[in-house]
Coordinates of C-alpha atoms in Angstrom, one line a residue:
M1 CA 126.0 137.8 123.3
G2 CA 127.1 134.3 122.3
H3 CA 130.8 135.2 123.1
L4 CA 130.0 135.4 126.8
T5 CA 129.9 132.3 128.9
P6 CA 126.8 131.7 131.1
E7 CA 129.0 132.5 134.1
Q8 CA 130.0 135.8 132.6
I9 CA 126.4 136.6 131.7
L10 CA 125.3 135.8 135.3
Y11 CA 127.9 138.1 136.8
K12 CA 127.4 140.9 134.3
Y13 CA 123.6 141.2 134.7
W14 CA 122.9 139.7 138.1
G15 CA 126.1 140.2 140.0
F16 CA 126.4 136.6 141.1
D17 CA 129.7 134.7 141.0
S18 CA 128.1 131.2 140.7
F19 CA 124.9 129.4 139.8
R20 CA 122.7 127.6 142.3
S21 CA 122.4 123.9 142.3
L22 CA 121.3 122.5 139.0
Q23 CA 120.9 125.9 137.2
R24 CA 124.1 125.5 135.2
E25 CA 123.1 121.9 134.1
V26 CA 119.7 123.1 132.9
I27 CA 121.2 126.0 131.0
Q28 CA 123.7 123.7 129.3
E29 CA 120.9 121.4 128.1
S30 CA 119.2 124.4 126.4
I31 CA 122.5 125.6 124.9
D32 CA 123.0 122.1 123.5
K33 CA 119.5 122.4 121.9
K34 CA 118.1 119.5 124.1
D35 CA 114.5 119.6 125.4
A36 CA 114.5 119.6 129.2
L37 CA 112.1 119.7 132.1
A38 CA 113.6 121.4 135.1
L39 CA 111.9 120.5 138.4
L40 CA 113.2 123.1 140.8
P41 CA 111.5 123.8 144.2
T42 CA 110.2 127.2 145.0
G43 CA 113.1 129.6 145.3
G44 CA 115.4 127.4 143.1
G45 CA 115.9 130.2 140.6
K46 CA 113.9 128.8 137.6
S47 CA 113.7 132.0 135.6
I48 CA 117.5 132.5 135.6
C49 CA 117.7 129.2 133.7
F50 CA 116.0 130.6 130.6
Q51 CA 117.0 134.2 131.0
V52 CA 120.7 133.4 131.0
T53 CA 120.2 131.0 128.0
A54 CA 118.3 133.7 126.1
L55 CA 121.3 136.1 126.5
H56 CA 123.8 133.4 125.5
N57 CA 121.9 132.5 122.3
E58 CA 121.4 134.5 119.2
G59 CA 117.8 135.3 118.5
V60 CA 114.7 135.8 120.7
T61 CA 113.5 133.5 123.5
L62 CA 109.7 133.0 123.7
V63 CA 108.5 132.7 127.3
I64 CA 105.0 131.3 127.9
S65 CA 103.7 132.3 131.3
P66 CA 100.2 132.0 132.8
L67 CA 99.9 135.2 134.8
I68 CA 100.0 138.8 133.6
A69 CA 101.3 140.1 136.9
L70 CA 104.1 137.6 136.8
M71 CA 105.1 138.6 133.3
Q72 CA 105.0 142.3 134.1
D73 CA 107.2 141.8 137.1
Q74 CA 109.8 139.8 135.3
V75 CA 109.9 142.1 132.3
E76 CA 110.3 145.1 134.6
G77 CA 113.1 143.4 136.4
L78 CA 114.9 142.5 133.2
K79 CA 114.7 146.0 131.8
K80 CA 116.2 147.4 135.1
R81 CA 119.2 145.1 134.4
G82 CA 119.5 146.5 130.8
I83 CA 118.0 143.4 129.1
S84 CA 115.6 143.9 126.2
A85 CA 112.3 142.2 127.1
E86 CA 108.6 142.7 126.5
A87 CA 105.3 141.0 127.3
I88 CA 102.2 140.5 125.2
Y89 CA 98.9 139.7 127.0
S90 CA 95.2 140.5 126.8
G91 CA 94.4 144.2 127.4
L92 CA 97.2 145.7 125.3
H93 CA 96.3 148.0 122.5
Y94 CA 96.8 146.7 118.9
R95 CA 99.5 149.3 118.3
Q96 CA 101.4 148.2 121.4
V97 CA 101.3 144.5 120.3
D98 CA 102.3 145.5 116.8
R99 CA 105.3 147.5 118.0
I100 CA 106.5 144.7 120.3
L101 CA 106.2 142.1 117.6
D102 CA 108.2 144.3 115.2
N103 CA 111.0 144.6 117.7
A104 CA 111.0 140.8 118.0
V105 CA 111.2 140.4 114.3
Y106 CA 114.0 142.9 113.9
G107 CA 116.1 141.4 116.6
K108 CA 115.6 144.1 119.2
L109 CA 114.3 141.7 121.9
K110 CA 116.1 138.9 123.7
L111 CA 113.0 137.7 125.6
L112 CA 109.3 137.9 124.5
Y113 CA 106.8 136.9 127.2
L114 CA 103.4 135.6 126.0
S115 CA 100.3 134.5 127.8
P116 CA 99.2 131.1 126.2
E117 CA 96.0 132.6 124.9
R118 CA 98.0 134.9 122.6
L119 CA 99.7 132.0 120.8
Q120 CA 96.7 131.7 118.4
S121 CA 96.3 135.3 117.6
Q122 CA 96.7 136.0 113.9
L123 CA 98.8 139.0 114.5
F124 CA 101.4 136.9 116.4
L125 CA 101.2 134.0 114.0
D126 CA 101.9 136.3 111.0
R127 CA 105.1 137.5 112.6
L128 CA 106.3 134.2 114.1
N129 CA 107.8 132.8 110.9
K130 CA 109.8 136.1 110.5
M131 CA 111.3 135.8 114.0
S132 CA 114.7 134.1 114.8
V133 CA 113.5 132.0 117.7
S134 CA 116.3 130.4 119.7
L135 CA 114.4 128.9 122.6
I136 CA 110.8 128.3 123.9
A137 CA 110.6 128.5 127.7
V138 CA 107.4 127.2 129.3
D139 CA 107.0 128.6 132.8
E140 CA 104.7 126.9 135.3
A141 CA 104.8 123.9 133.0
H142 CA 102.5 121.8 135.3
C143 CA 99.6 123.8 133.7
I144 CA 99.8 121.7 130.6
S145 CA 99.0 118.4 132.5
Q146 CA 95.5 117.3 133.2
W147 CA 97.0 115.4 136.1
G148 CA 98.4 118.6 137.6
Y149 CA 96.7 120.8 140.1
D150 CA 96.3 123.9 137.8
F151 CA 95.5 122.5 134.4
R152 CA 95.0 125.3 131.7
P153 CA 93.7 124.1 128.3
S154 CA 95.4 127.0 126.6
Y155 CA 98.8 125.4 127.4
L156 CA 98.0 122.6 125.0
Q157 CA 98.7 125.0 122.1
I158 CA 102.4 125.3 123.0
K159 CA 103.4 122.1 121.1
E160 CA 101.9 123.6 118.0
L161 CA 104.0 126.7 118.6
R162 CA 107.2 124.7 118.0
N163 CA 105.8 123.1 114.9
L164 CA 105.3 126.6 113.5
A165 CA 108.5 128.2 114.8
G166 CA 110.7 125.2 113.9
K167 CA 110.9 121.7 115.3
E168 CA 114.6 122.1 115.9
I169 CA 114.0 124.8 118.5
P170 CA 114.5 123.4 122.0
I171 CA 112.0 123.7 124.7
I172 CA 112.8 124.2 128.4
A173 CA 109.9 123.5 130.7
L174 CA 110.0 124.6 134.3
T175 CA 107.9 124.0 137.4
A176 CA 108.3 123.9 141.2
T177 CA 105.7 121.2 141.8
A178 CA 105.1 118.0 139.9
T179 CA 104.6 114.4 140.9
P180 CA 106.3 111.8 138.7
K181 CA 103.1 111.3 136.8
V182 CA 102.7 115.0 136.0
A183 CA 106.4 115.3 135.1
A184 CA 106.0 112.5 132.5
D185 CA 102.8 114.0 131.2
I186 CA 104.5 117.4 130.7
Q187 CA 107.2 115.9 128.5
N188 CA 104.6 113.9 126.6
Q189 CA 102.3 116.9 126.0
L190 CA 105.2 119.1 124.8
E191 CA 106.4 116.3 122.5
F192 CA 110.0 116.2 123.8
K193 CA 112.3 114.6 121.3
K194 CA 113.7 112.6 124.2
T195 CA 112.7 112.5 127.8
N196 CA 115.0 114.6 129.9
L197 CA 114.1 115.4 133.5
L198 CA 116.5 117.5 135.6
Q199 CA 115.3 117.4 139.2
K200 CA 116.5 119.0 142.4
S201 CA 115.4 117.4 145.6
F202 CA 112.4 118.9 147.1
N203 CA 113.9 118.6 150.6
R204 CA 114.2 121.9 152.4
K205 CA 116.4 121.2 155.4
N206 CA 116.1 124.6 156.9
L207 CA 112.3 124.7 156.7
A208 CA 110.3 123.3 159.6
Y209 CA 106.7 122.3 158.7
K210 CA 104.2 122.6 161.6
I211 CA 100.5 121.8 161.7
V212 CA 98.2 123.0 164.5
C213 CA 94.6 121.9 164.8
V214 CA 92.8 124.1 167.3
E215 CA 89.4 125.7 168.0
N216 CA 90.7 129.2 168.7
K217 CA 92.9 129.9 165.7
E218 CA 93.2 133.6 166.5
N219 CA 94.8 133.1 169.8
V220 CA 97.3 130.6 168.4
L221 CA 98.2 133.0 165.6
L222 CA 98.7 136.0 167.9
K223 CA 100.9 133.9 170.3
Y224 CA 102.9 132.6 167.3
L225 CA 103.5 136.0 165.7
R226 CA 104.5 137.7 168.9
K227 CA 107.5 135.3 169.2
R228 CA 108.6 135.9 165.6
K229 CA 110.7 138.6 163.9
G230 CA 111.2 139.4 160.3
S231 CA 109.0 139.1 157.3
G232 CA 106.1 136.7 156.9
I233 CA 103.2 135.7 154.6
I234 CA 99.7 134.6 155.8
Y235 CA 97.7 132.8 153.2
L236 CA 93.9 132.9 153.4
Q237 CA 91.1 131.5 151.2
S238 CA 89.3 134.7 150.2
R239 CA 89.9 138.3 149.4
R240 CA 87.6 139.5 152.1
K241 CA 89.5 137.5 154.7
T242 CA 92.9 138.9 153.7
Q243 CA 91.6 142.4 154.4
E244 CA 89.9 141.4 157.7
M245 CA 93.1 139.7 158.8
A246 CA 95.4 142.6 158.0
S247 CA 93.1 145.0 159.7
W248 CA 92.8 142.8 162.8
L249 CA 96.6 142.3 163.0
S250 CA 97.1 146.1 162.7
Q251 CA 94.8 146.6 165.6
N252 CA 96.9 144.2 167.6
G253 CA 100.1 146.1 167.0
F254 CA 101.5 144.3 164.0
S255 CA 102.7 145.9 160.8
A256 CA 100.5 144.2 158.2
T257 CA 98.8 144.8 154.8
H258 CA 96.7 142.7 152.5
Y259 CA 97.1 141.6 148.8
H260 CA 94.8 139.9 146.3
A261 CA 94.0 139.9 142.6
G262 CA 91.0 142.2 143.0
L263 CA 93.2 145.2 143.9
L264 CA 94.2 147.7 141.2
N265 CA 97.6 146.9 139.6
K266 CA 99.1 150.1 141.1
E267 CA 97.8 149.2 144.6
R268 CA 99.1 145.6 144.4
S269 CA 102.5 146.9 143.3
K270 CA 102.6 149.4 146.1
R271 CA 101.8 146.8 148.8
Q272 CA 104.2 144.3 147.4
E273 CA 107.0 146.9 147.4
Q274 CA 106.3 147.9 151.0
W275 CA 106.6 144.3 152.0
L276 CA 109.7 143.6 149.9
N277 CA 111.4 146.6 151.3
N278 CA 110.5 145.6 154.9
K279 CA 108.3 148.7 155.4
V280 CA 105.6 146.2 156.2
S281 CA 106.4 142.9 158.1
I282 CA 103.3 140.8 157.3
I283 CA 101.4 140.4 154.1
C284 CA 98.0 138.7 154.2
A285 CA 97.3 137.3 150.8
T286 CA 95.3 134.9 148.6
N287 CA 97.2 132.5 146.5
A288 CA 97.5 135.3 143.9
F289 CA 100.6 136.4 145.8
G290 CA 104.0 135.0 145.6
M291 CA 104.8 133.7 142.1
G292 CA 108.0 135.4 140.9
I293 CA 108.5 137.2 144.1
D294 CA 112.2 137.3 145.0
K295 CA 112.5 137.8 148.8
P296 CA 114.9 135.4 150.3
D297 CA 114.5 136.5 154.0
V298 CA 110.9 135.4 154.6
R299 CA 111.1 133.8 158.1
Y300 CA 107.6 132.2 158.1
V301 CA 104.6 131.3 156.0
V302 CA 101.3 130.7 157.7
H303 CA 98.3 128.9 156.1
Y304 CA 95.3 130.1 158.0
G305 CA 93.0 127.3 156.9
L306 CA 93.6 124.6 154.4
P307 CA 94.7 124.9 150.8
N308 CA 93.0 122.8 148.1
N309 CA 96.0 120.5 147.5
I310 CA 99.5 119.6 148.6
E311 CA 101.0 121.2 145.4
S312 CA 99.7 124.7 146.3
Y313 CA 100.6 124.2 150.0
F314 CA 104.2 123.1 149.2
Q315 CA 104.8 125.9 146.7
E316 CA 103.4 128.6 149.1
A317 CA 105.2 127.2 152.1
G318 CA 108.4 127.1 150.1
R319 CA 108.5 130.9 149.9
A320 CA 110.0 130.9 153.5
G321 CA 113.7 130.6 154.1
R322 CA 115.1 130.9 150.6
D323 CA 118.2 132.4 152.1
G324 CA 119.0 129.0 153.7
Q325 CA 118.5 130.3 157.2
F326 CA 116.0 128.6 159.6
A327 CA 112.3 129.3 158.6
E328 CA 108.9 127.9 159.4
A329 CA 105.8 126.9 157.5
L330 CA 102.8 126.8 159.9
A331 CA 99.3 125.7 159.0
I332 CA 96.6 126.6 161.6
F333 CA 93.2 125.0 161.1
H334 CA 90.2 123.6 163.0
N335 CA 87.8 120.8 162.0
Q336 CA 85.4 123.2 160.3
D337 CA 88.2 124.1 157.8
V338 CA 88.2 120.5 156.6
S339 CA 84.5 120.7 155.9
L340 CA 85.0 124.1 154.1
L341 CA 87.7 122.5 152.0
R342 CA 85.4 119.7 151.0
D343 CA 82.7 122.2 150.1
R344 CA 85.2 124.3 148.0
V345 CA 86.3 121.3 145.9
T346 CA 82.7 120.0 145.6
D347 CA 81.5 123.5 144.4
S348 CA 84.3 123.6 141.8
F349 CA 82.5 120.9 139.9
P350 CA 79.0 122.2 139.3
S351 CA 76.4 119.9 137.7
L352 CA 76.5 119.6 133.9
E353 CA 73.0 121.1 133.9
M354 CA 74.4 124.3 135.5
V355 CA 77.2 124.4 133.0
K356 CA 74.8 124.1 130.1
K357 CA 72.6 126.8 131.7
T358 CA 75.7 129.1 132.0
Y359 CA 76.6 128.6 128.3
Q360 CA 73.1 129.5 127.2
G361 CA 73.1 132.5 129.5
I362 CA 76.3 133.8 128.1
C363 CA 75.1 133.5 124.5
N364 CA 71.8 135.2 125.3
Q365 CA 73.5 138.0 127.2
L366 CA 75.8 138.6 124.2
Q367 CA 72.9 138.1 121.8
L368 CA 74.7 135.4 119.8
A369 CA 72.7 133.5 117.3
I370 CA 73.2 129.8 116.8
G371 CA 76.0 129.3 114.4
S372 CA 77.7 132.6 115.1
G373 CA 80.5 133.8 117.5
E374 CA 83.5 131.6 116.4
D375 CA 86.8 133.2 117.3
E376 CA 85.1 136.3 118.6
T377 CA 86.0 137.7 122.0
F378 CA 83.7 139.4 124.4
K379 CA 83.7 140.9 127.9
L380 CA 81.4 139.3 130.4
N381 CA 79.4 141.2 132.9
M382 CA 79.6 138.6 135.7
N383 CA 77.2 140.5 138.1
S384 CA 74.5 140.8 135.4
L385 CA 75.0 137.1 134.4
S386 CA 74.8 136.0 138.0
N387 CA 71.5 137.9 138.5
L388 CA 70.1 136.6 135.2
L389 CA 70.8 133.0 135.9
S390 CA 70.3 133.1 139.7
I391 CA 73.8 131.5 140.1
K392 CA 76.4 132.7 142.6
I393 CA 79.4 134.3 141.0
T394 CA 81.8 131.7 142.4
N395 CA 79.7 128.9 141.0
L396 CA 79.5 130.8 137.7
Q397 CA 83.2 131.0 137.5
H398 CA 83.5 127.2 138.1
A399 CA 81.0 126.6 135.3
L400 CA 83.0 128.9 133.0
N401 CA 86.2 126.9 133.8
L402 CA 84.5 123.7 132.9
L403 CA 83.3 125.2 129.6
A404 CA 86.9 126.2 128.9
L405 CA 88.2 122.8 129.9
S406 CA 85.7 121.2 127.5
G407 CA 87.0 123.4 124.6
Y408 CA 83.9 125.5 124.0
I409 CA 85.4 128.8 125.2
K410 CA 88.7 130.3 126.2
L411 CA 89.0 132.6 129.2
S412 CA 91.5 135.4 129.7
E413 CA 92.4 137.2 132.8
K414 CA 90.0 139.8 134.0
S415 CA 90.1 143.4 132.8
H416 CA 89.4 145.9 135.6
Q417 CA 87.1 149.0 135.4
S418 CA 87.6 151.2 138.4
S419 CA 84.8 152.5 140.7
R420 CA 83.7 156.1 140.3
I421 CA 81.9 158.5 142.6
Q422 CA 80.5 162.1 142.4
I423 CA 79.0 164.0 145.3
K424 CA 75.7 165.5 144.0
M425 CA 74.5 167.5 147.1
Q426 CA 75.1 171.2 147.2
H427 CA 77.9 172.4 149.5
A428 CA 75.8 174.0 152.2
N429 CA 73.4 171.0 152.4
L430 CA 76.4 168.6 152.4
L431 CA 78.0 170.3 155.4
A432 CA 74.7 170.2 157.3
F433 CA 74.3 166.5 156.5
I434 CA 77.8 165.7 157.7
E435 CA 77.2 167.4 161.0
N436 CA 73.9 165.5 161.6
S437 CA 75.2 162.1 160.4
P438 CA 78.0 160.9 162.7
N439 CA 78.0 157.4 161.1
Q440 CA 78.7 158.9 157.6
K441 CA 81.0 161.7 158.7
P442 CA 84.4 159.9 158.6
L443 CA 83.6 158.5 155.1
L444 CA 82.5 161.9 153.6
H445 CA 85.4 163.7 155.2
L446 CA 87.8 161.2 153.7
L447 CA 86.2 161.5 150.2
L448 CA 86.4 165.3 150.3
R449 CA 90.0 165.3 151.5
N450 CA 91.4 162.7 149.1
Y451 CA 89.4 163.4 145.9
G452 CA 89.6 167.1 145.0
K453 CA 87.1 167.2 142.1
I454 CA 84.6 164.8 143.6
C455 CA 81.9 167.5 143.7
D456 CA 82.3 168.5 140.0
A457 CA 82.5 165.1 138.2
L458 CA 82.8 161.4 138.5
V459 CA 86.2 160.5 140.0
V460 CA 88.0 157.2 140.2
I461 CA 88.1 155.8 143.8
N462 CA 89.8 152.9 145.4
E463 CA 87.4 151.1 147.9
D464 CA 90.3 149.0 149.4
F465 CA 92.2 152.2 150.2
I466 CA 89.2 153.9 151.7
A467 CA 88.2 150.9 153.8
E468 CA 91.7 150.5 155.1
K469 CA 91.9 154.2 156.1
L470 CA 88.5 153.9 157.9
S471 CA 89.5 150.6 159.5
I472 CA 86.3 148.9 158.2
S473 CA 85.6 146.0 155.9
K474 CA 85.1 146.6 152.2
S475 CA 81.6 145.2 152.4
K476 CA 80.6 147.6 155.1
L477 CA 82.0 150.5 153.0
I478 CA 80.0 149.5 150.0
Q479 CA 76.9 149.4 152.1
S480 CA 77.5 153.0 153.2
L481 CA 78.2 154.1 149.6
S482 CA 75.0 152.4 148.4
Y483 CA 73.0 154.1 151.2
L484 CA 74.4 157.5 150.2
E485 CA 73.4 156.8 146.6
Q486 CA 69.9 155.8 147.7
I487 CA 69.4 159.1 149.4
D488 CA 70.7 160.9 146.3
L489 CA 73.8 162.4 148.0
I490 CA 76.3 160.7 145.6
Q491 CA 76.4 158.9 142.3
Y492 CA 78.2 155.7 142.7
Q493 CA 79.4 153.4 139.9
P494 CA 80.9 150.2 141.3
G495 CA 84.0 148.8 139.6
N496 CA 83.7 145.7 137.5
S497 CA 86.2 143.0 136.9
S498 CA 85.2 141.4 133.6
P499 CA 86.7 138.3 132.2
E500 CA 87.1 138.1 128.5
V501 CA 85.6 135.0 126.8
T502 CA 86.5 133.8 123.3
F503 CA 84.3 131.3 121.6
C504 CA 86.3 128.4 120.1
S505 CA 83.4 127.3 117.9
P506 CA 80.1 128.7 116.7
R507 CA 77.3 128.8 119.3
V508 CA 75.3 125.6 119.5
G509 CA 71.9 124.9 120.8
Q510 CA 71.5 123.4 124.3
D511 CA 70.8 119.9 123.0
A512 CA 74.0 120.0 120.9
L513 CA 76.1 120.9 123.9
H514 CA 78.0 117.8 124.8
F515 CA 80.4 116.9 127.7
T516 CA 82.2 113.7 128.0
P517 CA 81.0 112.2 131.3
E518 CA 84.1 110.2 131.7
Q519 CA 86.4 113.2 131.3
Y520 CA 84.3 115.2 133.8
R521 CA 84.3 112.3 136.3
N522 CA 88.1 111.8 135.9
R523 CA 88.8 115.5 136.6
K524 CA 86.6 115.4 139.6
E525 CA 88.2 112.3 141.0
R526 CA 91.7 113.8 140.6
A527 CA 90.6 116.9 142.4
F528 CA 89.2 114.9 145.3
E529 CA 92.3 112.7 145.4
K530 CA 94.5 115.8 145.8
M531 CA 92.1 117.2 148.4
N532 CA 92.1 114.0 150.4
A533 CA 95.9 114.0 150.3
M534 CA 95.9 117.5 151.8
I535 CA 93.5 116.4 154.5
D536 CA 95.5 113.3 155.3
Y537 CA 98.7 115.3 155.5
T538 CA 97.3 117.8 158.0
T539 CA 95.2 115.4 160.2
H540 CA 97.6 112.4 160.5
N541 CA 100.1 113.2 163.2
D542 CA 102.3 110.1 163.1
A543 CA 104.7 110.7 160.2
C544 CA 107.4 113.3 159.6
R545 CA 105.9 116.2 157.6
S546 CA 108.9 116.7 155.4
R547 CA 109.1 112.9 154.6
T548 CA 105.4 112.8 153.8
L549 CA 105.8 115.7 151.3
L550 CA 108.9 114.2 149.7
H551 CA 107.1 110.9 149.3
Y552 CA 104.2 112.7 147.6
F553 CA 106.5 114.2 145.0
G554 CA 108.2 110.8 144.3
E555 CA 111.2 111.0 146.7
K556 CA 110.8 107.6 148.4
K557 CA 114.0 107.6 150.3
S558 CA 114.3 110.4 152.8
S559 CA 115.3 110.8 156.5
L560 CA 113.4 112.4 159.3
C561 CA 113.7 116.1 159.2
G562 CA 114.0 116.4 163.0
H563 CA 112.2 119.7 163.4
C564 CA 108.6 119.4 162.2
D565 CA 105.9 119.2 164.8
V566 CA 105.7 115.4 164.5
C567 CA 109.5 114.9 164.9
M568 CA 109.7 117.3 167.8
K569 CA 106.9 115.5 169.6
K570 CA 108.3 112.0 168.9
L571 CA 111.8 113.0 170.1
N572 CA 110.2 114.4 173.2
I573 CA 112.7 117.2 173.6
T574 CA 113.1 118.2 177.2
L575 CA 115.5 120.1 179.3
S576 CA 117.7 117.1 179.8
A577 CA 121.3 117.6 180.9
K578 CA 122.5 117.3 177.3
F579 CA 119.9 119.8 176.1
D580 CA 120.7 122.1 178.9
E581 CA 124.4 121.9 178.2
A582 CA 123.9 122.8 174.5
Q583 CA 121.7 125.8 175.3
I584 CA 124.1 127.2 177.8
Q585 CA 127.0 126.8 175.3
I586 CA 125.0 128.6 172.6
K587 CA 124.1 131.5 174.8
K588 CA 127.8 131.8 175.9
I589 CA 129.0 131.9 172.3
L590 CA 126.4 134.6 171.5
L591 CA 127.6 136.8 174.3
N592 CA 130.2 138.5 172.2
R593 CA 128.7 138.6 168.7
S594 CA 126.0 137.2 166.4
Y595 CA 126.4 134.1 164.3
T596 CA 124.5 132.4 161.4
L597 CA 123.3 128.9 162.1
E598 CA 126.1 127.5 159.8
E599 CA 128.7 129.4 161.8
L600 CA 127.2 128.2 165.1
K601 CA 127.5 124.5 163.9
T602 CA 131.3 124.9 163.5
K603 CA 131.5 126.3 167.1
I604 CA 129.6 123.5 168.7
Q605 CA 130.8 120.3 167.1
K606 CA 130.0 117.9 169.9
T607 CA 126.3 118.3 169.4
E608 CA 124.7 116.6 166.4
E609 CA 123.3 119.0 163.8
K610 CA 119.7 117.9 164.2
E611 CA 119.9 118.3 168.0
L612 CA 121.6 121.7 167.6
I613 CA 118.7 122.9 165.4
K614 CA 116.2 121.8 168.0
V615 CA 118.0 123.6 170.8
V616 CA 118.2 126.8 168.6
Q617 CA 114.5 126.6 167.8
W618 CA 113.6 126.1 171.4
L619 CA 115.6 129.2 172.4
L620 CA 114.0 131.2 169.6
D621 CA 110.5 130.1 170.6
N622 CA 111.2 131.0 174.2
Q623 CA 112.7 134.4 173.2
E624 CA 116.0 133.7 174.8
I625 CA 117.7 134.4 171.5
K626 CA 116.5 136.2 168.4
L627 CA 117.5 137.0 164.8
D628 CA 119.1 140.4 164.2
K629 CA 118.5 142.6 161.1
L630 CA 121.0 140.4 159.1
H631 CA 119.1 137.3 160.2
R632 CA 122.0 136.1 162.4
L633 CA 121.4 134.6 165.8
C634 CA 122.0 136.8 168.8
L635 CA 121.0 137.1 172.5
N636 CA 117.6 138.7 173.1

């Protein structure tokens, strides 16, 4: 496809007439075989940069990506556009991997997505030197930096990939969030031939950052949502809370669903599609949601509680207003959330004694003798291991992460085994039980109605679906199922999400298990620095929110945004004569038709842009105007 220009490729496959800011420059660097780090904010169109380049160049582009769901979404999207792409990740059958690699070798693929853990598999390495690789794209490149907020040791293998594939092959690294220190480290770790940073400003002029510290978060959220139209995301800190929030919002008349990594792939995709297609307005999610999601008309993102660091907050908040229209990023918290954040970060660094205990527990569970296990991969039973060691699963996960960071093991994403149920009680007895058990009646009716063969054999069930239908929490549902099993009415096999662990070296005895105290201490200090920056950002109410964020990411010269909560308070917007005049003029203009904010600016030239935005925001907040289905301003 080398005869087509990047512009022609963009139009042919995506239908766009022109590139967004900086995309064309990034693409040209790769075409010219230069290493480049593209620092584009959330919604800046990072994937287009390497996808267009892949179609322009002869050969296959290797794309390293950290999340299976993200790879699957991108590959599916490319295939729908008629672009040959595949992904290799843990959980695929050997024959599937073999077929995909054959297609890459024989030139049938333009893009091959790989999880970083797969880079060292012998099957891949045996085919690599037979491939005509034109480009190596490193998505979420901050994962390679120990100074970053999401360091993944497996990313350190990427530089070796170029050594094997050919040092002349260019690398394009992409991320939405990197401080100057992290950006420099990314280029160093990937062994760029020459430093080359292409950076778009992190400034989002259409996005208003707002922070609210309040005791009653629920009331503030309800009041806020009742004044808002369009799609929104609410980020919460646990899977359980996403379900509880979605259920609570539904009970209060909102169209809401929940999303987290613990849902089955099919269920996650279904909920995501409902939200993308505006069948559901609000999606309550953990940070597992959002990467690679292309929905430009998100009008607000709410953080219900505090994220661990500014990088996560900024990336998630940036999913609002990608269409350039006015949008908001609201964080609602109370003082207890600050304590919870400190506890979360503290718990993510378990004692070295706990880490050693976890290592020995894994080896004993897998019956590995000292000196064995190198390069072998196993599935872990986290529940069994947690009970064996008397360590909470969350703390166990943190200990595993530290073992991975120290190079003893490699962790892959979890494989999921679905829950199964069979009703064992005879039909007549079952009907009698249902009639005499009002607490269990709705559950048993739902099971019989939705799972036809449940009385004959074990059938796969979805606890999230059942809990949502019954309007109860998942934990309460599991209690009911456990009770029904105790009285021998059902056989219940709970699902299990098992991470896969690969031993990087033979098992060693506990005394030979060494950690570098300085390395451990440095990681902990960096995590606490990021946590404290997040706390400072949300609790200090004397500096423009946008300016504070830009300063954090290295943009030292920036003006006041004019519409964050701090700027609004400082400017003390009141119904002055000037303000009153502007709002009257706006409502008069909107009498005849709806306008975008940009169109409105051209109609009201006497009022400064910042002042106009404040008036529009005030009118929206007070429901005197609204956004129509095309997200244009109109009278309410």
